[in-house]
Amino acid sequence: QVQLVESGGGLVQPGGSLRLSCTVSINMFSLEYMGWYRRTPGKSARELVASIFSGGQPNYADSEKDRFTIPTDDSENTINLQMSNLRPEGTAVYYCNGRYRRTKYWGQGTQGAVPR
């Protein structure tokens, strides 16, 4: 039904930046909800770091609200996550999530690593 593919992860030094991309198999504006989650090493749950509801404004986790942004470039099939001033706490697998017709879809994730 819906496929999502993340890209843009990598190794970056503290204070550096990463720009993640999530490519959606359908028009992203058909999604009622889109979000970026991350799974930190040693933790089982994926945590929400950024999200946007259809017709709304982006929201960010308090821990990263001054570092993460969802650029508003009006791409038809891509949602990006700009991560700046990264800290070691940002090391995680980042996942794109989209909700379409009351069903959540997940990508495979992309690894971001920030060494100490």
JSON list of C-alpha atoms in Angstrom, two decimals:
[
{"chain": "A", "resi": 1, "resn": "GLN", "atom": "CA", "xyz": [0.00, 0.00, 0.00]},
{"chain": "A", "resi": 2, "resn": "VAL", "atom": "CA", "xyz": [2.53, 2.56, 1.20]},
{"chain": "A", "resi": 3, "resn": "GLN", "atom": "CA", "xyz": [6.29, 2.27, 1.23]},
{"chain": "A", "resi": 4, "resn": "LEU", "atom": "CA", "xyz": [8.75, 4.57, 2.95]},
{"chain": "A", "resi": 5, "resn": "VAL", "atom": "CA", "xyz": [12.51, 4.61, 2.51]},
{"chain": "A", "resi": 6, "resn": "GLU", "atom": "CA", "xyz": [14.86, 6.63, 4.69]},
{"chain": "A", "resi": 7, "resn": "SER", "atom": "CA", "xyz": [18.25, 7.88, 3.64]},
{"chain": "A", "resi": 8, "resn": "GLY", "atom": "CA", "xyz": [20.88, 10.39, 4.67]},
{"chain": "A", "resi": 9, "resn": "GLY", "atom": "CA", "xyz": [22.26, 8.79, 7.80]},
{"chain": "A", "resi": 10, "resn": "GLY", "atom": "CA", "xyz": [25.92, 8.59, 8.62]},
{"chain": "A", "resi": 11, "resn": "LEU", "atom": "CA", "xyz": [28.65, 9.42, 11.07]},
{"chain": "A", "resi": 12, "resn": "VAL", "atom": "CA", "xyz": [28.95, 13.02, 12.15]},
{"chain": "A", "resi": 13, "resn": "GLN", "atom": "CA", "xyz": [31.00, 14.74, 14.82]},
{"chain": "A", "resi": 14, "resn": "PRO", "atom": "CA", "xyz": [29.33, 16.47, 17.75]},
{"chain": "A", "resi": 15, "resn": "GLY", "atom": "CA", "xyz": [27.99, 19.80, 16.65]},
{"chain": "A", "resi": 16, "resn": "GLY", "atom": "CA", "xyz": [27.63, 18.65, 13.08]},
{"chain": "A", "resi": 17, "resn": "SER", "atom": "CA", "xyz": [24.53, 18.21, 10.98]},
{"chain": "A", "resi": 18, "resn": "LEU", "atom": "CA", "xyz": [22.65, 15.53, 9.11]},
{"chain": "A", "resi": 19, "resn": "ARG", "atom": "CA", "xyz": [19.81, 15.86, 6.67]},
{"chain": "A", "resi": 20, "resn": "LEU", "atom": "CA", "xyz": [17.59, 12.81, 6.54]},
{"chain": "A", "resi": 21, "resn": "SER", "atom": "CA", "xyz": [15.13, 12.09, 3.78]},
{"chain": "A", "resi": 22, "resn": "CYS", "atom": "CA", "xyz": [12.09, 9.86, 3.65]},
{"chain": "A", "resi": 23, "resn": "THR", "atom": "CA", "xyz": [10.74, 8.96, 0.25]},
{"chain": "A", "resi": 24, "resn": "VAL", "atom": "CA", "xyz": [7.09, 7.94, 0.21]},
{"chain": "A", "resi": 25, "resn": "SER", "atom": "CA", "xyz": [5.56, 5.78, -2.49]},
{"chain": "A", "resi": 26, "resn": "ILE", "atom": "CA", "xyz": [2.46, 7.94, -2.67]},
{"chain": "A", "resi": 27, "resn": "ASN", "atom": "CA", "xyz": [1.93, 11.65, -2.62]},
{"chain": "A", "resi": 28, "resn": "MET", "atom": "CA", "xyz": [2.97, 12.70, 0.86]},
{"chain": "A", "resi": 29, "resn": "PHE", "atom": "CA", "xyz": [0.07, 15.10, 1.06]},
{"chain": "A", "resi": 30, "resn": "SER", "atom": "CA", "xyz": [-2.25, 12.10, 1.03]},
{"chain": "A", "resi": 31, "resn": "LEU", "atom": "CA", "xyz": [-0.92, 11.15, 4.46]},
{"chain": "A", "resi": 32, "resn": "GLU", "atom": "CA", "xyz": [-2.90, 12.34, 7.43]},
{"chain": "A", "resi": 33, "resn": "TYR", "atom": "CA", "xyz": [0.21, 12.26, 9.58]},
{"chain": "A", "resi": 34, "resn": "MET", "atom": "CA", "xyz": [3.96, 12.07, 9.12]},
{"chain": "A", "resi": 35, "resn": "GLY", "atom": "CA", "xyz": [6.59, 11.68, 11.77]},
{"chain": "A", "resi": 36, "resn": "TRP", "atom": "CA", "xyz": [10.23, 11.01, 12.45]},
{"chain": "A", "resi": 37, "resn": "TYR", "atom": "CA", "xyz": [11.08, 8.56, 15.21]},
{"chain": "A", "resi": 38, "resn": "ARG", "atom": "CA", "xyz": [14.32, 7.22, 16.54]},
{"chain": "A", "resi": 39, "resn": "ARG", "atom": "CA", "xyz": [15.43, 4.12, 18.37]},
{"chain": "A", "resi": 40, "resn": "THR", "atom": "CA", "xyz": [18.40, 4.68, 20.62]},
{"chain": "A", "resi": 41, "resn": "PRO", "atom": "CA", "xyz": [20.85, 1.81, 21.18]},
{"chain": "A", "resi": 42, "resn": "GLY", "atom": "CA", "xyz": [19.79, -0.17, 24.22]},
{"chain": "A", "resi": 43, "resn": "LYS", "atom": "CA", "xyz": [16.17, 0.95, 24.05]},
{"chain": "A", "resi": 44, "resn": "SER", "atom": "CA", "xyz": [13.31, -1.03, 22.62]},
{"chain": "A", "resi": 45, "resn": "ALA", "atom": "CA", "xyz": [10.83, 1.73, 21.89]},
{"chain": "A", "resi": 46, "resn": "ARG", "atom": "CA", "xyz": [10.95, 4.21, 19.09]},
{"chain": "A", "resi": 47, "resn": "GLU", "atom": "CA", "xyz": [10.64, 7.78, 20.30]},
{"chain": "A", "resi": 48, "resn": "LEU", "atom": "CA", "xyz": [8.98, 10.57, 18.42]},
{"chain": "A", "resi": 49, "resn": "VAL", "atom": "CA", "xyz": [11.31, 13.44, 17.57]},
{"chain": "A", "resi": 50, "resn": "ALA", "atom": "CA", "xyz": [9.36, 15.35, 14.93]},
{"chain": "A", "resi": 51, "resn": "SER", "atom": "CA", "xyz": [5.88, 15.17, 13.47]},
{"chain": "A", "resi": 52, "resn": "ILE", "atom": "CA", "xyz": [3.32, 17.02, 11.43]},
{"chain": "A", "resi": 53, "resn": "PHE", "atom": "CA", "xyz": [-0.38, 16.46, 11.00]},
{"chain": "A", "resi": 54, "resn": "SER", "atom": "CA", "xyz": [-2.24, 17.19, 7.82]},
{"chain": "A", "resi": 55, "resn": "GLY", "atom": "CA", "xyz": [-3.01, 20.87, 7.75]},
{"chain": "A", "resi": 56, "resn": "GLY", "atom": "CA", "xyz": [-0.97, 21.55, 10.87]},
{"chain": "A", "resi": 57, "resn": "GLN", "atom": "CA", "xyz": [2.44, 22.77, 11.91]},
{"chain": "A", "resi": 58, "resn": "PRO", "atom": "CA", "xyz": [5.49, 20.68, 12.74]},
{"chain": "A", "resi": 59, "resn": "ASN", "atom": "CA", "xyz": [6.05, 19.61, 16.32]},
{"chain": "A", "resi": 60, "resn": "TYR", "atom": "CA", "xyz": [9.30, 18.55, 17.90]},
{"chain": "A", "resi": 61, "resn": "ALA", "atom": "CA", "xyz": [10.42, 16.68, 20.95]},
{"chain": "A", "resi": 62, "resn": "ASP", "atom": "CA", "xyz": [11.45, 19.00, 23.74]},
{"chain": "A", "resi": 63, "resn": "SER", "atom": "CA", "xyz": [14.91, 17.48, 23.82]},
{"chain": "A", "resi": 64, "resn": "GLU", "atom": "CA", "xyz": [15.58, 18.42, 20.19]},
{"chain": "A", "resi": 65, "resn": "LYS", "atom": "CA", "xyz": [13.20, 21.25, 19.42]},
{"chain": "A", "resi": 66, "resn": "ASP", "atom": "CA", "xyz": [16.02, 23.72, 18.84]},
{"chain": "A", "resi": 67, "resn": "ARG", "atom": "CA", "xyz": [18.06, 21.28, 16.76]},
{"chain": "A", "resi": 68, "resn": "PHE", "atom": "CA", "xyz": [15.60, 19.42, 14.52]},
{"chain": "A", "resi": 69, "resn": "THR", "atom": "CA", "xyz": [13.40, 20.90, 11.84]},
{"chain": "A", "resi": 70, "resn": "ILE", "atom": "CA", "xyz": [11.18, 19.58, 9.08]},
{"chain": "A", "resi": 71, "resn": "PRO", "atom": "CA", "xyz": [11.94, 21.75, 6.06]},
{"chain": "A", "resi": 72, "resn": "THR", "atom": "CA", "xyz": [8.88, 23.00, 4.23]},
{"chain": "A", "resi": 73, "resn": "ASP", "atom": "CA", "xyz": [9.97, 22.50, 0.65]},
{"chain": "A", "resi": 74, "resn": "ASP", "atom": "CA", "xyz": [6.61, 21.22, -0.60]},
{"chain": "A", "resi": 75, "resn": "SER", "atom": "CA", "xyz": [8.03, 18.04, -2.08]},
{"chain": "A", "resi": 76, "resn": "GLU", "atom": "CA", "xyz": [5.35, 15.69, -3.36]},
{"chain": "A", "resi": 77, "resn": "ASN", "atom": "CA", "xyz": [6.91, 12.46, -2.15]},
{"chain": "A", "resi": 78, "resn": "THR", "atom": "CA", "xyz": [9.65, 13.37, 0.32]},
{"chain": "A", "resi": 79, "resn": "ILE", "atom": "CA", "xyz": [9.76, 14.48, 3.92]},
{"chain": "A", "resi": 80, "resn": "ASN", "atom": "CA", "xyz": [13.09, 15.66, 5.29]},
{"chain": "A", "resi": 81, "resn": "LEU", "atom": "CA", "xyz": [14.51, 16.06, 8.75]},
{"chain": "A", "resi": 82, "resn": "GLN", "atom": "CA", "xyz": [17.27, 18.59, 9.24]},
{"chain": "A", "resi": 83, "resn": "MET", "atom": "CA", "xyz": [19.30, 17.81, 12.34]},
{"chain": "A", "resi": 84, "resn": "SER", "atom": "CA", "xyz": [21.78, 20.39, 13.53]},
{"chain": "A", "resi": 85, "resn": "ASN", "atom": "CA", "xyz": [24.16, 20.73, 16.46]},
{"chain": "A", "resi": 86, "resn": "LEU", "atom": "CA", "xyz": [24.04, 17.00, 17.00]},
{"chain": "A", "resi": 87, "resn": "ARG", "atom": "CA", "xyz": [25.04, 15.44, 20.28]},
{"chain": "A", "resi": 88, "resn": "PRO", "atom": "CA", "xyz": [26.04, 11.88, 21.14]},
{"chain": "A", "resi": 89, "resn": "GLU", "atom": "CA", "xyz": [22.52, 11.45, 22.49]},
{"chain": "A", "resi": 90, "resn": "GLY", "atom": "CA", "xyz": [21.37, 11.74, 18.90]},
{"chain": "A", "resi": 91, "resn": "THR", "atom": "CA", "xyz": [22.95, 8.42, 17.97]},
{"chain": "A", "resi": 92, "resn": "ALA", "atom": "CA", "xyz": [20.07, 6.26, 16.86]},
{"chain": "A", "resi": 93, "resn": "VAL", "atom": "CA", "xyz": [18.30, 4.60, 14.00]},
{"chain": "A", "resi": 94, "resn": "TYR", "atom": "CA", "xyz": [15.89, 7.13, 12.58]},
{"chain": "A", "resi": 95, "resn": "TYR", "atom": "CA", "xyz": [12.58, 6.03, 11.10]},
{"chain": "A", "resi": 96, "resn": "CYS", "atom": "CA", "xyz": [10.02, 7.74, 8.97]},
{"chain": "A", "resi": 97, "resn": "ASN", "atom": "CA", "xyz": [6.39, 7.07, 9.73]},
{"chain": "A", "resi": 98, "resn": "GLY", "atom": "CA", "xyz": [3.29, 7.88, 7.77]},
{"chain": "A", "resi": 99, "resn": "ARG", "atom": "CA", "xyz": [-0.35, 7.30, 8.51]},
{"chain": "A", "resi": 100, "resn": "TYR", "atom": "CA", "xyz": [-2.60, 6.57, 5.58]},
{"chain": "A", "resi": 101, "resn": "ARG", "atom": "CA", "xyz": [-6.19, 5.48, 5.89]},
{"chain": "A", "resi": 102, "resn": "ARG", "atom": "CA", "xyz": [-5.82, 4.79, 9.61]},
{"chain": "A", "resi": 103, "resn": "THR", "atom": "CA", "xyz": [-2.77, 2.59, 9.15]},
{"chain": "A", "resi": 104, "resn": "LYS", "atom": "CA", "xyz": [0.78, 3.43, 10.13]},
{"chain": "A", "resi": 105, "resn": "TYR", "atom": "CA", "xyz": [3.62, 2.60, 7.77]},
{"chain": "A", "resi": 106, "resn": "TRP", "atom": "CA", "xyz": [7.29, 2.46, 8.65]},
{"chain": "A", "resi": 107, "resn": "GLY", "atom": "CA", "xyz": [10.52, 2.61, 6.75]},
{"chain": "A", "resi": 108, "resn": "GLN", "atom": "CA", "xyz": [13.54, 0.44, 7.47]},
{"chain": "A", "resi": 109, "resn": "GLY", "atom": "CA", "xyz": [15.42, 3.23, 9.18]},
{"chain": "A", "resi": 110, "resn": "THR", "atom": "CA", "xyz": [18.71, 4.99, 8.65]},
{"chain": "A", "resi": 111, "resn": "GLN", "atom": "CA", "xyz": [21.56, 5.10, 11.14]},
{"chain": "A", "resi": 112, "resn": "GLY", "atom": "CA", "xyz": [22.88, 8.31, 12.56]},
{"chain": "A", "resi": 113, "resn": "ALA", "atom": "CA", "xyz": [25.95, 8.13, 14.76]},
{"chain": "A", "resi": 114, "resn": "VAL", "atom": "CA", "xyz": [27.51, 10.89, 16.84]},
{"chain": "A", "resi": 115, "resn": "PRO", "atom": "CA", "xyz": [30.62, 9.76, 18.70]},
{"chain": "A", "resi": 116, "resn": "ARG", "atom": "CA", "xyz": [31.54, 11.03, 22.12]}
]
